[in-house]
Short mmCIF file of C-alpha atoms in Angstrom, two decimals:
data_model
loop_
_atom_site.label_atom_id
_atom_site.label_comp_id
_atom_site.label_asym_id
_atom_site.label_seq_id
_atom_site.Cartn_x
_atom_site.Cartn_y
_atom_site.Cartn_z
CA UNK A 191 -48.36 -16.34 68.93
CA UNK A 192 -45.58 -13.95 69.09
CA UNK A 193 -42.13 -13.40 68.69
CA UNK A 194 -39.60 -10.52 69.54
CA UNK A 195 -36.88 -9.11 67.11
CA UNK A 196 -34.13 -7.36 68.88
CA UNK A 197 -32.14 -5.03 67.29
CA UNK A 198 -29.92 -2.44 66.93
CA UNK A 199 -32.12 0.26 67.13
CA UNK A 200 -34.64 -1.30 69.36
CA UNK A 201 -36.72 -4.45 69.59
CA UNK A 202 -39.82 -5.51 67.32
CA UNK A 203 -42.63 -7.66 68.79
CA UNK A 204 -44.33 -9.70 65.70
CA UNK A 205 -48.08 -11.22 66.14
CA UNK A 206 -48.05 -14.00 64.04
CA UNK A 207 -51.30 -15.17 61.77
CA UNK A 208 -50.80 -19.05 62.54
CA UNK A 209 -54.57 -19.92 60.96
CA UNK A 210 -54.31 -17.82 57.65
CA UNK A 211 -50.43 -18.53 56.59
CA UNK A 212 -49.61 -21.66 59.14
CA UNK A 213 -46.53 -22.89 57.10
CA UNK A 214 -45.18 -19.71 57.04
CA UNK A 215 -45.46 -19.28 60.63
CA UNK A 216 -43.83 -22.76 61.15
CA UNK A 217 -40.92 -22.13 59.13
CA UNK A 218 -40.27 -18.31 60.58
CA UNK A 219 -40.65 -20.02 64.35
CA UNK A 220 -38.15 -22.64 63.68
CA UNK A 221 -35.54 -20.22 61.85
CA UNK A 222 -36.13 -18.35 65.40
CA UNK A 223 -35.61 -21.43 67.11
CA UNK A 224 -32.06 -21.95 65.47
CA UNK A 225 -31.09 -18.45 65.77
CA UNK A 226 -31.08 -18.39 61.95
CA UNK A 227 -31.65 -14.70 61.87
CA UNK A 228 -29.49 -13.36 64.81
CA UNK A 229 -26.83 -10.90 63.24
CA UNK A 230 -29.30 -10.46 59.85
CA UNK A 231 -28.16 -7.32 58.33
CA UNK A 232 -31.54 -5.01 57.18
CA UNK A 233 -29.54 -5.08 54.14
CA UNK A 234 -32.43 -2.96 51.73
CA UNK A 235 -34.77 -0.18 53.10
CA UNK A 236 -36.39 1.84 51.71
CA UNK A 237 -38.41 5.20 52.86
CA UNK A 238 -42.21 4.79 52.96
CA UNK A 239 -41.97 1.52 51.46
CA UNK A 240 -40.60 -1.71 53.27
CA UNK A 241 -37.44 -3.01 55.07
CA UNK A 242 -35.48 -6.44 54.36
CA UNK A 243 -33.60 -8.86 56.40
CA UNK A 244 -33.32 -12.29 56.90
CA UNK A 245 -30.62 -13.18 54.64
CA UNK A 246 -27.55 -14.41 56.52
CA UNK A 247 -25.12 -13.37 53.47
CA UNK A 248 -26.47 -9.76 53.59
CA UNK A 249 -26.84 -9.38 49.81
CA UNK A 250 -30.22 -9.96 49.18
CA UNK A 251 -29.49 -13.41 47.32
CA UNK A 252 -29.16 -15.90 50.18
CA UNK A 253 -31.15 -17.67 52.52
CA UNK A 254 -33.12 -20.76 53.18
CA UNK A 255 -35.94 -22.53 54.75
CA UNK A 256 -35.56 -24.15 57.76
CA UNK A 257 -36.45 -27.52 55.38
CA UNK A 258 -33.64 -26.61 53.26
CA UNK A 259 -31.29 -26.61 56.48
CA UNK A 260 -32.76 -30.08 57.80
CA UNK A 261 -33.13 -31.89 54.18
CA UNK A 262 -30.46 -29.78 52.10
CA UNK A 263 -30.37 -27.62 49.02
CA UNK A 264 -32.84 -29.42 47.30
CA UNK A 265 -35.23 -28.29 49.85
CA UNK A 266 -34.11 -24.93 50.00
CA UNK A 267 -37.60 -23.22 48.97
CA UNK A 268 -40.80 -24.06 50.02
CA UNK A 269 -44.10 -23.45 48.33
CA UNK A 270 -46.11 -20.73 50.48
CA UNK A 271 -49.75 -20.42 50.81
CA UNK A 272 -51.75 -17.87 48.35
CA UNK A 273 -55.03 -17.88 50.38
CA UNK A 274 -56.73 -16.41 52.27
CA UNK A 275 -55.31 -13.25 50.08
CA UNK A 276 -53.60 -10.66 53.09
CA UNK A 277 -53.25 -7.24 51.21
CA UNK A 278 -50.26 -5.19 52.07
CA UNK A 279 -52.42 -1.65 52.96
CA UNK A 280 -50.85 -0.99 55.87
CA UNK A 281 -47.42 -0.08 57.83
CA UNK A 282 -46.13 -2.59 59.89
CA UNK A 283 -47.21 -5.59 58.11
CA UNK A 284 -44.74 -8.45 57.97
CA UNK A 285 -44.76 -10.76 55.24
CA UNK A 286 -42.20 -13.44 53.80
CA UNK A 287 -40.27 -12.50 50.14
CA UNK A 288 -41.29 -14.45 47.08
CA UNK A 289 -38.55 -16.05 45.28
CA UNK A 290 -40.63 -16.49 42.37
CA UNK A 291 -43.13 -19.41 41.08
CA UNK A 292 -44.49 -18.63 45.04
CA UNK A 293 -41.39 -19.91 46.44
CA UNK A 294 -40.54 -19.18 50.13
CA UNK A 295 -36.97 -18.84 51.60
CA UNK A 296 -36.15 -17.19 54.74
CA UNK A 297 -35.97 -13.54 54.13
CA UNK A 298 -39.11 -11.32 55.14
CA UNK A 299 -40.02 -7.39 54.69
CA UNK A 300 -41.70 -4.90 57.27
CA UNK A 301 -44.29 -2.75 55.23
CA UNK A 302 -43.29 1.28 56.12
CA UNK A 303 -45.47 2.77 54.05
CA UNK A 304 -49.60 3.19 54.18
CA UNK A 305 -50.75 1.57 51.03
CA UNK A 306 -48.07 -0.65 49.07
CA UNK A 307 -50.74 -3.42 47.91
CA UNK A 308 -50.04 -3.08 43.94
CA UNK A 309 -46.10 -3.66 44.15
CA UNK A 310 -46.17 -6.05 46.84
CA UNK A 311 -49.08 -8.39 45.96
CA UNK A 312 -47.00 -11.36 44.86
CA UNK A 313 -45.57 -11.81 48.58
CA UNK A 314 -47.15 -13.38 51.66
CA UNK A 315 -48.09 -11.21 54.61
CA UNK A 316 -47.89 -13.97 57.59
CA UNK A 317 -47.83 -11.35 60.78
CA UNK A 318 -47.76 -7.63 61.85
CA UNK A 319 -45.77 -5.43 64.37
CA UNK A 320 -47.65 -5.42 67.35
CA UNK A 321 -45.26 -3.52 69.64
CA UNK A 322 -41.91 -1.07 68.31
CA UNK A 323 -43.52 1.10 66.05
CA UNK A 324 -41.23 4.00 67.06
CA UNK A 325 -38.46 1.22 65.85
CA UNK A 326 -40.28 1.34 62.44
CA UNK A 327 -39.75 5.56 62.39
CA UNK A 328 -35.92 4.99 63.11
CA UNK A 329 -36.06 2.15 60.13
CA UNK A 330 -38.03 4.75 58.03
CA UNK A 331 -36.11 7.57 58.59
CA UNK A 332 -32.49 6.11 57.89
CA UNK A 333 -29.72 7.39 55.42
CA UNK A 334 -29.11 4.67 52.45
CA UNK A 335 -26.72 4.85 49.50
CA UNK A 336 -28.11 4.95 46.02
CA UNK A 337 -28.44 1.39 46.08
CA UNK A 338 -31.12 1.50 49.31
CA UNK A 339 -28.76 0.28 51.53
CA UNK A 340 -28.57 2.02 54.94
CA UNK A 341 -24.57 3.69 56.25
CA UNK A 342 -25.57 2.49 59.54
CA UNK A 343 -25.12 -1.16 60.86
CA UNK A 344 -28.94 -1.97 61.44
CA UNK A 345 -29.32 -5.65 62.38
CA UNK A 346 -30.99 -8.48 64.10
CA UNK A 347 -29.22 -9.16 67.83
CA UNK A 348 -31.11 -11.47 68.81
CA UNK A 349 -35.13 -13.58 68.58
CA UNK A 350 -37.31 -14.41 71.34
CA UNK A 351 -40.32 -16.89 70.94
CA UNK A 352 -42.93 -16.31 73.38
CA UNK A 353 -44.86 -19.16 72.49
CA UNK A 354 -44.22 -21.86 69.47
CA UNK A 355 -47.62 -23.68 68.83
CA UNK A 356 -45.94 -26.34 66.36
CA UNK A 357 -44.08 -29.35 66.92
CA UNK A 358 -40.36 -29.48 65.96
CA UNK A 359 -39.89 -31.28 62.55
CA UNK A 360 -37.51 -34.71 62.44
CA UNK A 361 -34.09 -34.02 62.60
CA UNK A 362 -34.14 -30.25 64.43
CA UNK A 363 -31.37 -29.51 67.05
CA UNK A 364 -32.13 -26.54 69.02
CA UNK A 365 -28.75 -24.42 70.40
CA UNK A 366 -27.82 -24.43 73.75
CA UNK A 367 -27.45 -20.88 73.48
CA UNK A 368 -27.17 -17.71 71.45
CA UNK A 369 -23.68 -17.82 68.41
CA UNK A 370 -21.22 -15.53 68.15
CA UNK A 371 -20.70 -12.92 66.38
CA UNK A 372 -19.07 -13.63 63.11
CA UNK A 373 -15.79 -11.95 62.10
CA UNK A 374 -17.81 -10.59 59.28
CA UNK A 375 -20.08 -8.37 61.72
CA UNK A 376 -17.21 -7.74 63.52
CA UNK A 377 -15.18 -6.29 61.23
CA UNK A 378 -18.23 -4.18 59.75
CA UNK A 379 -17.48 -1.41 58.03
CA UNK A 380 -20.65 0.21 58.63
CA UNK A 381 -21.48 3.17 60.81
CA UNK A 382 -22.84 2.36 64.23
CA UNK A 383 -26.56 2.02 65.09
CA UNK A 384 -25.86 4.42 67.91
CA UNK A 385 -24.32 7.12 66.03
CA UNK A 386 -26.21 10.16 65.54
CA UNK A 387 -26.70 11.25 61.49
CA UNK A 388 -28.86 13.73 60.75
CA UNK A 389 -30.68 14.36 57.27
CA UNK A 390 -27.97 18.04 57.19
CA UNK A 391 -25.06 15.93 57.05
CA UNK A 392 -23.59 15.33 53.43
CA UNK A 393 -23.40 11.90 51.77
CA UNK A 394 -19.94 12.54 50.81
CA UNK A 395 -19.11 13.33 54.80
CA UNK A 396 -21.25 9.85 55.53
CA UNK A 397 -18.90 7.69 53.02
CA UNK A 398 -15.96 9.22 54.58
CA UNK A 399 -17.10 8.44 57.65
CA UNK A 400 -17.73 4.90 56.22
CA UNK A 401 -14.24 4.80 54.98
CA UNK A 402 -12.81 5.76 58.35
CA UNK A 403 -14.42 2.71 60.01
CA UNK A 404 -13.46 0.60 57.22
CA UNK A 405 -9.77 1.71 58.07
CA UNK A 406 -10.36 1.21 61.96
CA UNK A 407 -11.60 -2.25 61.05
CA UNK A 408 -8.73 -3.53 58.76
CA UNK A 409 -6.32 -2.53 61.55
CA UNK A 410 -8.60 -4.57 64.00
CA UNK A 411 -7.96 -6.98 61.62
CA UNK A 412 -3.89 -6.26 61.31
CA UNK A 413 -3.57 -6.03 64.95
CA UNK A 414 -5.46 -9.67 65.45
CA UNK A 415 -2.95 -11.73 63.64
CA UNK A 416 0.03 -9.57 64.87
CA UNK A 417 0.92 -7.02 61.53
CA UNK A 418 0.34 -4.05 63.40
CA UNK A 419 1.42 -3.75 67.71
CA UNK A 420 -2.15 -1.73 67.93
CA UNK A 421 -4.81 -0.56 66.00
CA UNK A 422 -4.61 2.71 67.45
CA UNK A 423 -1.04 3.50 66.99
CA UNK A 424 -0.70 5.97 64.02
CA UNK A 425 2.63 6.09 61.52
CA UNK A 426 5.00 9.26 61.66
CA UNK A 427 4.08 12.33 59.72
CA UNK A 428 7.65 13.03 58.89
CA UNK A 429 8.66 10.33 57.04
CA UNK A 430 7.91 9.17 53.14
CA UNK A 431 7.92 6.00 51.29
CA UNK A 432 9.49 6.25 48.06
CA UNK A 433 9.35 2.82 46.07
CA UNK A 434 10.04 2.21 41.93
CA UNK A 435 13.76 2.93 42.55
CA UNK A 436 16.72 2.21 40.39
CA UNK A 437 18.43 -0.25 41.63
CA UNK A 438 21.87 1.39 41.52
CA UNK A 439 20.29 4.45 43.44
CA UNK A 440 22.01 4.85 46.90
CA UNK A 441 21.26 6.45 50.30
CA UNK A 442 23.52 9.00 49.53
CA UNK A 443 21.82 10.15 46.05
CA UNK A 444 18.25 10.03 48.08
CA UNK A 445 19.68 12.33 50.57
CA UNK A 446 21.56 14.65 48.40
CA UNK A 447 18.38 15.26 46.24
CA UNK A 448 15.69 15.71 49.39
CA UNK A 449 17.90 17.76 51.00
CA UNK A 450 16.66 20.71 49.22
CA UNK A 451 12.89 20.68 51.04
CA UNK A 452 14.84 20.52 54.68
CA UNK A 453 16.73 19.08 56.64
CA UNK A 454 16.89 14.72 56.56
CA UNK A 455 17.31 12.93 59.93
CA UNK A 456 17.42 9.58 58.41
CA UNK A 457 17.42 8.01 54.70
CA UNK A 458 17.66 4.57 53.78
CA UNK A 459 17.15 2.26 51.18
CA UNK A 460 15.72 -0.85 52.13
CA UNK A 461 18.49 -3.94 51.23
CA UNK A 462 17.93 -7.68 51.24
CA UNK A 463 20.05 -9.22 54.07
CA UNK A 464 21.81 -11.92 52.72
CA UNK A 465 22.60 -10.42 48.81
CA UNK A 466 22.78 -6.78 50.16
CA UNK A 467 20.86 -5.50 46.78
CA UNK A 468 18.35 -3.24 46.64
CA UNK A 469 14.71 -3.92 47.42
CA UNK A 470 14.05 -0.65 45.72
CA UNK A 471 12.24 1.37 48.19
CA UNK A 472 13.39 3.43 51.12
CA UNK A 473 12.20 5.64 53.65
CA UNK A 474 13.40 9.06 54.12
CA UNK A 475 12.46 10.95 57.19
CA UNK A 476 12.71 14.85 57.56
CA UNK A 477 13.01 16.81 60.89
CA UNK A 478 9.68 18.41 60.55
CA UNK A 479 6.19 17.15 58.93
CA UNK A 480 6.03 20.50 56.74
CA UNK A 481 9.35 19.65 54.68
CA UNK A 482 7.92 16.26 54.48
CA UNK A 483 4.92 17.54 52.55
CA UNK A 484 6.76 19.77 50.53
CA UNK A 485 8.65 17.17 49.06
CA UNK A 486 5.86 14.68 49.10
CA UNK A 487 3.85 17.47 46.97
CA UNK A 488 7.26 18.26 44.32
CA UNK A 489 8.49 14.53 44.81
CA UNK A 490 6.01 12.16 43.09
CA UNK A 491 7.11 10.95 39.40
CA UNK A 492 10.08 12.61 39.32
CA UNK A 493 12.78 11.11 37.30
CA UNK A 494 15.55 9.47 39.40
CA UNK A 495 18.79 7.40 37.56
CA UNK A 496 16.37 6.84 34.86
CA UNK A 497 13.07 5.39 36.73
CA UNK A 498 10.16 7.41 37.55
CA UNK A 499 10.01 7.30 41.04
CA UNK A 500 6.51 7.06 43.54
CA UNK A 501 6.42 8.97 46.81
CA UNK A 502 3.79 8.54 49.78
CA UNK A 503 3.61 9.32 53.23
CA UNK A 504 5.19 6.39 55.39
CA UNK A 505 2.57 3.89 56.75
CA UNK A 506 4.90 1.37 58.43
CA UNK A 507 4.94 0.81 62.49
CA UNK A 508 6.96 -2.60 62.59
CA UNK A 509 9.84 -0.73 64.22
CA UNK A 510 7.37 0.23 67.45
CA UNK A 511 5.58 -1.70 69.98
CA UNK A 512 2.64 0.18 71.76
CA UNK A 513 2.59 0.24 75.39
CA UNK A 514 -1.18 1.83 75.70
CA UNK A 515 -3.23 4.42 76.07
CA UNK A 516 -1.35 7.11 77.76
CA UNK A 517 1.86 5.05 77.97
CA UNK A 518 3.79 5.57 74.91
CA UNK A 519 5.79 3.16 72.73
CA UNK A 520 8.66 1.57 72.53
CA UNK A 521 10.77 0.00 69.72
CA UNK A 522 11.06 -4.27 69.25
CA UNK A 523 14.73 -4.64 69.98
CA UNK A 524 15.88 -1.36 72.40
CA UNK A 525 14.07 0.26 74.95
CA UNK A 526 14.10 3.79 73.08
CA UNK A 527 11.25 5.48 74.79
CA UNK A 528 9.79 8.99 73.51
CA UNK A 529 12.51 8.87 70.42
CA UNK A 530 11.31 9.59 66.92
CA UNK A 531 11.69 6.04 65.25
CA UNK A 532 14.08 8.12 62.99
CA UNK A 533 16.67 7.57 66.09
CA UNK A 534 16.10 3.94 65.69
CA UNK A 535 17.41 4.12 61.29
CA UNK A 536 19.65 6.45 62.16
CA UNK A 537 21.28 4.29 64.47
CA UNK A 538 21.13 1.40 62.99
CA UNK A 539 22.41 2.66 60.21
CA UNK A 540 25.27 4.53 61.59
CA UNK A 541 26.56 1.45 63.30
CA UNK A 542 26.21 -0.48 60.27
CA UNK A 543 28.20 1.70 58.25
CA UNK A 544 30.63 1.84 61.57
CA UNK A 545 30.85 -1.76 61.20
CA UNK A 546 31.99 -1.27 57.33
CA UNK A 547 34.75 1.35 58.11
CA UNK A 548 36.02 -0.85 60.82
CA UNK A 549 36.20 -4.13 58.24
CA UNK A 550 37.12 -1.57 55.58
CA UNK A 551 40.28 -0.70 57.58
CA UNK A 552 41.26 -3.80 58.73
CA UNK A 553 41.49 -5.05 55.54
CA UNK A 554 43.57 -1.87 54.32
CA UNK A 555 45.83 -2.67 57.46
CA UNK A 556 46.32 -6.36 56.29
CA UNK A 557 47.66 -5.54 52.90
CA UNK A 558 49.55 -2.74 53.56
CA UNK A 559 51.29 -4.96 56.21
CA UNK A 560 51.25 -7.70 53.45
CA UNK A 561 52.81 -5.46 50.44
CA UNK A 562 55.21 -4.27 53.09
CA UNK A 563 56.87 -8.00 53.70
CA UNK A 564 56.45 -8.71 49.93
CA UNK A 565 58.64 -5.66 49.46
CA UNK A 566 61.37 -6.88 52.07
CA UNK A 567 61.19 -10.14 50.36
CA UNK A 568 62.13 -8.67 47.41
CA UNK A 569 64.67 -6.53 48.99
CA UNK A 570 66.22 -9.47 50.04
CA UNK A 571 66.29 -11.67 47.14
CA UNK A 572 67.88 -8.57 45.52
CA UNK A 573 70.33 -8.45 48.35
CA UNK A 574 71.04 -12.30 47.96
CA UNK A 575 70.99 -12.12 43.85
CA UNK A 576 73.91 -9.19 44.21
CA UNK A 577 76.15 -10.62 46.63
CA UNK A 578 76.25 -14.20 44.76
CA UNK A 579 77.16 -11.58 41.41
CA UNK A 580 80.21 -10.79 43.37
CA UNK A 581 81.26 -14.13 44.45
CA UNK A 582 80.61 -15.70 40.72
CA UNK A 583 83.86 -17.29 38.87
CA UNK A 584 85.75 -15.07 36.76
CA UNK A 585 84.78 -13.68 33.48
CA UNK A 586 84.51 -16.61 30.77
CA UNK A 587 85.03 -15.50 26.94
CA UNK A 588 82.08 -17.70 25.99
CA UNK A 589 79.72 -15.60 28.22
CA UNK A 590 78.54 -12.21 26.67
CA UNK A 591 78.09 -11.02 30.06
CA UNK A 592 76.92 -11.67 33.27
CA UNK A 593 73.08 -11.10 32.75
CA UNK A 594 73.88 -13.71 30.17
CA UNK A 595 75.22 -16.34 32.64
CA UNK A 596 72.44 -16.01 35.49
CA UNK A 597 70.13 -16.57 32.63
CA UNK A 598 71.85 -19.72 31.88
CA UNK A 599 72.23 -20.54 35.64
CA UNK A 600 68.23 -20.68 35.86
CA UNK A 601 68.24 -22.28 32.80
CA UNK A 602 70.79 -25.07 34.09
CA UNK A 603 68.58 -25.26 37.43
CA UNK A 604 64.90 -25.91 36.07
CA UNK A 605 66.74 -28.72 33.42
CA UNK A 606 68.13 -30.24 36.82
CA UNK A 607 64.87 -30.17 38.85
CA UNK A 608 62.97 -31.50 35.72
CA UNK A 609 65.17 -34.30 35.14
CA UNK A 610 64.93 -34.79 39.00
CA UNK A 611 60.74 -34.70 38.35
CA UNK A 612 61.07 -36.83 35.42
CA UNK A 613 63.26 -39.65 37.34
CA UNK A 614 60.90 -39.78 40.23
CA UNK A 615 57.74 -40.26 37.67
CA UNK A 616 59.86 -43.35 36.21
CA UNK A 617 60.00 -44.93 39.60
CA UNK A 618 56.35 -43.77 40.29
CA UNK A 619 55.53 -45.34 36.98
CA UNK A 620 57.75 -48.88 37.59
CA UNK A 621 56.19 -49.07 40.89
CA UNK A 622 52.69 -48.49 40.35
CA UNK A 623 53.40 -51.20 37.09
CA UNK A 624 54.74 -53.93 39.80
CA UNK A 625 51.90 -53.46 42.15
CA UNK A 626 49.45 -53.85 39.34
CA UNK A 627 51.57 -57.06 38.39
CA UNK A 628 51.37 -58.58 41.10
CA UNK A 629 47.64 -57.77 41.81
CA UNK A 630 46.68 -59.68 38.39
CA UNK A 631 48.87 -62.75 39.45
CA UNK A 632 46.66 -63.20 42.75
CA UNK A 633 44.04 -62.63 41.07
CA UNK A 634 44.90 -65.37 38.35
CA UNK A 635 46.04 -67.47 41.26
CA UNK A 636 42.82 -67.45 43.11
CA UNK A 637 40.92 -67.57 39.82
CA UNK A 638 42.81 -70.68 39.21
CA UNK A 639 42.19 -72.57 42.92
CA UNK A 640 38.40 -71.64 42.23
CA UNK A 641 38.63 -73.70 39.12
CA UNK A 642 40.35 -76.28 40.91
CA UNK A 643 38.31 -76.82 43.79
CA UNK A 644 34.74 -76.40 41.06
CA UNK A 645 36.46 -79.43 39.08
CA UNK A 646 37.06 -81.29 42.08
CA UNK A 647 33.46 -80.73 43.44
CA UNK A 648 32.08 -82.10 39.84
CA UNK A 649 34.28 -85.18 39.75
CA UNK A 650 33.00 -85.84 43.43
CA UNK A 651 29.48 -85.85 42.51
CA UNK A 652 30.13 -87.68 39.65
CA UNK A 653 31.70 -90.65 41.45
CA UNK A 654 29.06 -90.27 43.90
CA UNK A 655 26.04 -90.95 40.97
CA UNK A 656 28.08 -93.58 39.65
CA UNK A 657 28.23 -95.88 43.00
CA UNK A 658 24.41 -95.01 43.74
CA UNK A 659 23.97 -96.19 40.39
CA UNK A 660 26.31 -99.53 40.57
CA UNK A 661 24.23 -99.91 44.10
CA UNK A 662 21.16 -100.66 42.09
#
């Protein structure tokens, strides 16, 4: 009874000992069976010594029994058999992981070494590598991390039963075909299976390398739910991010103090659109990438109205949409192909602050024009005030002078219009008092024929009992 293990790196055939460890066999056919162990990371390996898989989770600390799967996580372990004893003396030797107390899961171990019998006694060999032992040399020879776990991405594809000897238990339902991928293997930040590393390259190169296809896969990632127009695109290398501004700190001061490390195409501080105050970061782009380093370099914590400011190299694309490979980009709103996006702030920003001269102006334009009729108002009342001096009666001894007498004029004039006021509030008053009046009579009146018509209704019903009663 065998089955095959592709992989990665090349496929494994297994022979199977279905008379010495039969339950063993049964539960690693059926995992097989439900493709429990297709995308299994080899998630522990170590040289001249064994190699681990079979836990779905890829940690070491998951994993179940096919009885677990069918009956739940009560049944997650199953007791495994301790004889006939199988010694571990040889590479190649497959044999399923004790939990402890002799408790089988689903993760399993290939043997790489020639005689690992004392530190592996406790587990149960249940088959052996028939065919792929130059698989096993790949396996033995890979680069881990302190922790024994390899930089490459070596997993289980795929499991092929060549012939199942046991009878499915109660409540199995085999796929239709293979899964898919998870997002998890898909987003792996692992080195590929098909890369080429070599014992002379350094572990410090292999985590960068590790690091770079972490990066490539968190702008799959970005790209898949629409944060980024491709994960390929790259940011410009002459613009910085400068965030932990003062609030009161303007375009203008940002320009006037990075001026000194070149020349600035485009700064900006980032506003909110409906309250216009600062977010308190902006972007500042230079005409050439080496006076953007210079003042990323000098720049960084550097005191600014009062705040200590942080500077990095700009890592937003938002303003660009890529076209592809070979066909360059283009921004979200214009058709600006082959322009720096420092065109796109720089325009943006000139036309907004177009937009404020223009307002800016018109509003200077309105109240000039406005102080210029108040002014020939005034002219005018003056005008009218001087020629009604010279058409006034003659000089009276009781007046001390004419200031004197238009003072008494106004005087004479707001008496007149408040008396005038004061009259029509009377008849406003007497008015408003007859309406009211006559609103409480009405409603006295009806209140009245209410009470008429209730006594009438009584005395009715009253007769009316009295001649049923006389009736009997």
């Amino acid at each position: 009874m065998s089955v095959v293990l592709e992989t990665t790196i090349g496929d494994l055939t297994i022979d199977l000992f279905t008379k010495e460890r039969p339950h063993s066999c049964k539960n690693f056919l059926k995992l097989c069976k439900l493709k429990y162990y297709n995308f299994c990371l080899f998630h522990h390996v170590q040289s001249n010594f064994v190699a681990q898989t079979g836990d779905p989770t890829g940690t070491g600390s998951g994993g179940q029994s096919v009885y677990g799967i069918l009956s739940g996580k009560d049944a997650r372990y199953y007791e495994g058999e301790k004889k006939p004893k199988i010694k571990h003396d040889r590479p190649g030797l497959v044999s399923m992981v004790n939990c402890g107390d002799n408790l089988i899961g689903s993760q399993f171990f290939i043997t790489l070494g020639e005689d690992t019998t004392c530190s592996l006694d406790e587990h149960i060999v249940f088959g052996e590598i028939a065919e792929g032992h130059d698989v096993l040399l790949k396996l033995n020879e890979t680069i881990c991390d302190a922790t024994h776990r390899p930089y490459q991405d070596i997993r289980i594809t795929h499991t092929v039963i060549l012939e199942d000897p046991y009878s499915d238990p109660d409540g199995l339902i085999v796929p239709g075909q293979s899964p898919e991928p998870p997002l998890e293997v898909l987003q792996s930040d692992r080195i590929g299976a098909d890369e080429d590393i070599t014992e002379d390259i350094d572990i410090g190169e292999l985590e960068e390398k590790r690091q770079e296809k972490e990066a490539l896969a968190r702008a799959t990632i970005l790209e898949i739910v629409g944060d980024l127009p491709s994960a390929d695109i790259a940011p410009p290398e002459n613009v910085l991010f400068v965030c932990k501004l003062n609030p009161v700190t303007s375009d203008d001061d940002l320009q006037i103090i990075f001026s000194r490390f070149g020349k600035i195409v485009s700064c900006e501080v980032i506003r909110d659109k409906k309250s216009e105050n600062s977010l308190q970061y902006a972007f500042v782009e230079f005409d050439n990438q080496k006076s953007c380093e210079d003042a990323y370099l000098k720049m960084d914590n550097v005191l600014i109205d009062d705040r200590r400011i942080h500077v990095d190299f700009s890592q937003s694309v938002s303003k660009i949409k890529w076209l592809g490979k070979g066909r360059g980009v283009k921004y979200t709103d214009k058709d600006d192909e082959g322009k720096n996006i420092s065109d796109k702030y720089s325009k943006y920003r000139n036309k907004k602050r177009d937009s404020y001269d223009s307002r800016n102006n018109y509003i200077k334009n309105k109240t000039s024009i406005h102080e210029s009729k108040r002014h020939r108002n005034d002219d005018k009342n003056y005008r009218y005030r001087e020629s009604e001096k010279e058409e006034r009666v003659p000089y009276n001894k009781y007046w001390k002078n004419e200031k004197d007498e238009y003072r008494r004029r106004e005087k004479d004039d707001k008496m007149k219009k408040n008396y005038r006021n004061e009259g029509d509030r009377k008849n406003h008053r007497n008015e408003r008092d007859g309406k009211n009046e006559k609103d409480d009579k009405n409603k006295r009146s009806n209140r009245d024929d209410r009470d008429k018509r209730s006594d009438r209704g009584d005395r009715t019903k009253r007769s009316d009992r009295h001649d049923r009663d006389s009736r009997r």
